[in-house]
XYZ file of C-alpha atoms in Angstrom:
339
model
C 1.295 -10.710 -21.935
C 4.630 -9.975 -20.260
C 6.380 -12.497 -22.502
C 4.937 -10.809 -25.594
C 6.191 -7.438 -24.375
C 9.639 -8.884 -23.687
C 9.751 -10.442 -27.170
C 9.063 -7.014 -28.654
C 11.527 -5.178 -26.427
C 14.481 -7.514 -27.040
C 14.787 -6.769 -30.809
C 14.525 -3.046 -30.076
C 17.270 -3.314 -27.477
C 19.459 -5.302 -29.863
C 18.933 -2.778 -32.647
C 19.772 0.184 -30.419
C 22.790 -1.552 -28.912
C 24.239 -2.636 -32.253
C 23.609 0.779 -33.833
C 25.295 2.532 -30.923
C 28.262 0.158 -31.112
C 28.680 0.512 -34.882
C 28.056 4.253 -35.192
C 30.032 5.249 -32.104
C 32.776 7.614 -33.220
C 31.428 8.056 -36.774
C 31.058 11.797 -37.524
C 27.548 12.745 -38.611
C 29.079 15.108 -41.159
C 30.680 12.136 -42.931
C 27.348 10.297 -42.992
C 25.605 13.374 -44.374
C 28.302 13.775 -47.032
C 27.726 10.186 -48.205
C 24.066 10.960 -48.920
C 24.723 14.418 -50.324
C 27.361 13.231 -52.795
C 25.403 10.193 -54.039
C 24.435 10.296 -57.728
C 20.662 10.825 -57.891
C 20.412 8.859 -61.151
C 21.672 5.690 -59.492
C 19.399 6.347 -56.526
C 16.424 6.562 -58.876
C 17.432 3.293 -60.540
C 17.720 1.666 -57.109
C 14.172 2.796 -56.358
C 12.903 1.307 -59.619
C 14.625 -1.994 -58.821
C 13.025 -2.077 -55.368
C 9.598 -1.525 -56.924
C 10.347 -4.366 -59.337
C 11.429 -6.583 -56.440
C 8.133 -6.119 -54.612
C 6.144 -6.700 -57.802
C 8.002 -9.956 -58.431
C 7.378 -11.078 -54.852
C 3.702 -10.191 -55.206
C 3.468 -12.137 -58.474
C 5.094 -15.134 -56.790
C 2.651 -14.999 -53.890
C -0.177 -14.664 -56.391
C 0.852 -17.986 -57.943
C 0.669 -19.819 -54.603
C -2.746 -18.308 -53.894
C -3.988 -19.327 -57.338
C -2.926 -22.889 -56.561
C -5.373 -22.745 -53.632
C -8.177 -21.526 -55.886
C -7.996 -17.791 -55.143
C -7.441 -15.139 -57.776
C -6.513 -11.772 -56.258
C -5.136 -9.265 -58.741
C -1.437 -8.471 -58.807
C -2.176 -4.960 -57.563
C -4.147 -6.165 -54.527
C -1.523 -8.784 -53.737
C 1.249 -6.188 -53.961
C -0.605 -3.797 -51.642
C -1.017 -6.552 -49.029
C 2.635 -7.538 -49.393
C 3.798 -3.955 -48.853
C 1.550 -3.588 -45.818
C 3.323 -6.602 -44.376
C 6.698 -5.057 -45.173
C 5.822 -2.054 -43.014
C 4.731 -4.300 -40.136
C 7.952 -6.328 -40.242
C 9.949 -3.118 -39.859
C 8.063 -2.414 -36.630
C 7.848 -5.928 -35.162
C 10.140 -8.647 -36.584
C 8.078 -11.544 -37.912
C 4.805 -9.596 -38.025
C 4.954 -9.006 -41.765
C 3.584 -12.404 -42.800
C 0.567 -12.190 -40.499
C -0.132 -8.587 -41.503
C -0.053 -9.193 -45.246
C -2.300 -12.248 -44.923
C -4.679 -10.314 -42.676
C -4.727 -7.441 -45.162
C -5.571 -9.751 -48.054
C -8.340 -11.308 -45.963
C -9.849 -7.855 -45.455
C -9.485 -6.755 -49.080
C -10.251 -10.031 -50.894
C -11.772 -12.409 -48.354
C -8.986 -14.992 -48.553
C -8.959 -17.066 -45.314
C -6.146 -16.075 -42.995
C -4.997 -19.635 -42.278
C -4.608 -20.530 -45.951
C -2.865 -17.254 -46.642
C -0.385 -18.026 -43.875
C 0.088 -21.510 -45.308
C 1.024 -20.047 -48.684
C 3.518 -17.725 -46.985
C 5.056 -20.643 -45.079
C 5.601 -22.394 -48.404
C 7.334 -19.283 -49.736
C 9.592 -19.157 -46.701
C 10.700 -22.748 -47.300
C 11.699 -21.805 -50.854
C 13.505 -18.721 -49.551
C 15.506 -20.876 -47.142
C 16.520 -23.088 -50.069
C 17.506 -19.982 -52.041
C 19.592 -18.818 -49.094
C 21.457 -22.113 -49.345
C 22.090 -21.376 -53.025
C 23.357 -17.890 -52.140
C 25.715 -19.334 -49.547
C 27.026 -21.822 -52.106
C 27.585 -19.112 -54.723
C 29.323 -16.868 -52.206
C 31.656 -19.654 -51.109
C 32.350 -20.569 -54.733
C 33.091 -17.030 -55.912
C 34.513 -15.474 -52.742
C 35.866 -18.412 -50.770
C 38.934 -16.624 -49.385
C 37.019 -13.523 -48.325
C 34.174 -15.587 -46.847
C 36.654 -17.615 -44.813
C 38.423 -14.492 -43.617
C 35.080 -12.932 -42.678
C 34.157 -15.904 -40.495
C 37.580 -15.910 -38.851
C 37.358 -12.185 -38.097
C 33.814 -12.531 -36.766
C 34.082 -15.805 -34.848
C 37.815 -16.305 -34.362
C 37.977 -15.397 -30.658
C 35.033 -17.642 -29.827
C 36.385 -20.586 -31.770
C 39.514 -20.656 -29.594
C 37.619 -21.053 -26.337
C 37.054 -24.643 -25.286
C 34.552 -23.585 -22.673
C 32.323 -22.076 -25.301
C 32.421 -25.271 -27.317
C 31.519 -27.227 -24.205
C 28.670 -24.896 -23.376
C 27.406 -25.130 -26.935
C 27.368 -28.919 -26.772
C 25.514 -28.773 -23.476
C 22.886 -26.446 -24.878
C 22.445 -28.595 -27.976
C 21.966 -31.663 -25.780
C 19.421 -29.875 -23.619
C 17.619 -28.671 -26.737
C 17.356 -32.199 -28.130
C 16.150 -33.552 -24.777
C 13.542 -30.795 -24.477
C 12.328 -31.511 -28.000
C 11.928 -35.220 -27.257
C 10.011 -34.528 -24.043
C 7.746 -32.035 -25.832
C 7.092 -34.516 -28.654
C 6.198 -37.227 -26.123
C 3.840 -34.875 -24.305
C 2.091 -33.886 -27.531
C 1.754 -37.555 -28.511
C 0.227 -38.411 -25.112
C -2.220 -35.510 -25.269
C -3.234 -36.428 -28.820
C -4.150 -39.963 -27.688
C -6.251 -38.789 -24.728
C -9.968 -38.925 -25.765
C -10.995 -35.962 -23.612
C -8.300 -33.802 -25.183
C -9.058 -34.935 -28.739
C -12.762 -34.142 -28.382
C -12.261 -30.718 -26.809
C -13.514 -27.794 -28.927
C -10.148 -26.020 -28.713
C -8.353 -29.095 -30.060
C -10.811 -29.293 -32.947
C -10.253 -25.608 -33.674
C -6.474 -25.974 -33.625
C -6.637 -29.030 -35.861
C -8.838 -27.103 -38.277
C -6.374 -24.238 -38.427
C -3.532 -26.726 -38.842
C -5.292 -28.391 -41.771
C -5.868 -25.008 -43.410
C -2.219 -24.052 -42.979
C -1.165 -27.450 -44.296
C -3.448 -27.009 -47.295
C -1.799 -23.692 -48.043
C 1.692 -25.161 -47.686
C 0.912 -28.130 -49.921
C -0.706 -25.789 -52.430
C 2.755 -25.077 -53.799
C 2.744 -28.618 -55.179
C -0.322 -27.721 -57.241
C 1.249 -24.731 -58.937
C 0.136 -24.424 -62.534
C 3.428 -22.805 -63.533
C 6.200 -24.107 -61.254
C 8.845 -22.895 -63.697
C 7.468 -19.362 -63.472
C 7.441 -19.583 -59.669
C 11.113 -20.560 -59.602
C 11.957 -17.903 -62.183
C 10.223 -15.172 -60.166
C 12.068 -16.302 -57.042
C 15.482 -16.224 -58.706
C 14.807 -12.919 -60.453
C 13.654 -11.288 -57.212
C 16.965 -12.203 -55.589
C 18.845 -10.867 -58.607
C 16.967 -7.571 -58.335
C 17.506 -7.088 -54.609
C 21.190 -7.924 -55.028
C 21.376 -5.469 -57.921
C 20.025 -2.724 -55.662
C 23.159 -2.991 -53.525
C 25.438 -2.949 -56.573
C 23.644 0.069 -58.049
C 24.115 1.878 -54.740
C 27.827 1.053 -54.993
C 27.848 2.919 -58.302
C 26.100 5.914 -56.734
C 29.205 6.753 -54.695
C 32.786 7.319 -55.855
C 33.966 5.565 -52.701
C 32.415 2.233 -53.749
C 32.020 2.486 -57.528
C 34.955 0.116 -58.118
C 33.584 -2.691 -55.935
C 32.774 -5.898 -57.870
C 29.273 -7.421 -58.163
C 30.460 -10.279 -55.954
C 30.647 -7.788 -53.082
C 26.908 -7.207 -53.472
C 26.365 -10.986 -53.484
C 28.371 -11.372 -50.280
C 26.409 -8.573 -48.620
C 23.096 -10.152 -49.663
C 24.140 -13.513 -48.232
C 25.549 -12.171 -44.973
C 22.642 -9.788 -44.338
C 20.115 -12.567 -45.029
C 21.852 -14.864 -42.556
C 22.083 -12.042 -40.041
C 18.380 -11.326 -40.347
C 17.632 -14.933 -39.426
C 20.156 -15.133 -36.591
C 19.535 -11.710 -35.009
C 16.137 -10.386 -36.163
C 15.699 -6.675 -35.486
C 13.324 -4.033 -36.831
C 14.165 -3.673 -40.510
C 17.619 -5.117 -39.881
C 18.627 -2.073 -37.812
C 21.990 -2.607 -36.213
C 22.403 -6.148 -37.492
C 22.783 -4.990 -41.097
C 25.132 -2.156 -40.176
C 27.402 -4.366 -38.102
C 27.638 -7.327 -40.481
C 27.771 -5.418 -43.768
C 30.386 -2.937 -42.557
C 32.629 -5.917 -41.779
C 32.026 -7.332 -45.256
C 33.028 -4.038 -46.861
C 36.289 -4.059 -44.910
C 37.213 -7.236 -46.813
C 37.010 -5.213 -50.043
C 39.462 -2.497 -49.004
C 37.351 -0.053 -47.008
C 38.424 0.897 -43.516
C 35.993 0.484 -40.621
C 34.515 4.025 -40.611
C 34.050 3.896 -44.396
C 32.395 0.482 -44.127
C 29.973 1.746 -41.489
C 29.123 4.846 -43.535
C 28.471 2.851 -46.717
C 26.457 0.190 -44.864
C 24.337 2.920 -43.266
C 23.816 4.567 -46.650
C 22.740 1.351 -48.410
C 20.417 0.341 -45.588
C 18.841 3.796 -45.300
C 18.085 3.994 -49.027
C 16.490 0.540 -49.085
C 14.455 1.156 -45.938
C 13.462 4.616 -47.139
C 12.028 3.323 -50.409
C 10.312 0.419 -48.631
C 8.711 2.754 -46.091
C 7.508 5.049 -48.873
C 5.908 2.179 -50.797
C 4.450 0.650 -47.630
C 2.993 3.978 -46.549
C 1.268 4.346 -49.913
C -0.107 0.802 -49.607
C -1.684 1.580 -46.220
C -3.480 4.533 -47.799
C -4.814 2.260 -50.556
C -6.037 -0.568 -48.274
C -9.290 1.199 -47.180
C -10.169 1.805 -50.831
C -9.627 -1.868 -51.672
C -11.803 -2.925 -48.735
C -14.652 -0.805 -50.082
C -14.260 -2.374 -53.540
C -13.829 -5.941 -52.262
C -14.796 -8.533 -54.916
C -18.161 -10.178 -54.274
C -16.693 -13.596 -55.093
C -14.124 -13.200 -52.267
C -11.402 -14.068 -54.762
C -12.317 -17.782 -54.937
C -12.472 -19.550 -58.260
C -15.765 -21.109 -59.044
């Protein structure tokens, strides 16, 4: 229980600490001016793109569920997805479990298989992140290199840090080997294998594995890949459209939006906080400095972009939570499973 509380407190502490560090010394009047002077037409287009992004993600998830034999509608899938988006803004990592739990309540799709389908999506997203990194290095190699030097330069010059890193890696490998040996020994012990809890865990594992392997049974793999790529194009376009909403950033190239998407995605994996609070502001403000903005301007623009994206996501997620009880009352009798 205490460990769970600590795991929830740490991201909050990181978010608050990073926000305080980044926003320290930034006048609130300058932040307010950034929002006040933004072109409402571009803001509206950004909102439409965010809606499109969530619909594409819902359609992609729908394909993986169909591969498992379930046929929830796009609307129901989107509502569950948005419910998960709200949860992930409160507790990092809770979004996947929440959206699968929501779809179980509204359509009767087993939680374990829903989670398995989400795990498969995450694997594809990791591969797409690799593609984004490759594109960023190809198109913005000099800026990407400078960014890493500015961010990590002091650490890279310290031999002690390299030594400590090697020590931690070695300890991590050793711990992994010991854990694997322990699991192997427990799995071969008859009393452990026949225990009801072991059987339950194995059953859940098989269900998750079935969901993960369901991606191999996709009826339209080309469509799945297309939806994935297009969703990344849309979410990257949101950043570029928000550039156009402000005179301060209207001249920035599309590659700046690509770099921000890549860096913020990596930051979300490395330092997960609620909705990217703090992490996004710190990393993206440093990216914007590579494109000619000074530090205060970078912080203001990063705060603006993040606030608009989070604001639209919260609005859509809030609406989805209001719809969930209605969907539960009209739950399909077939529980969404193909006959």
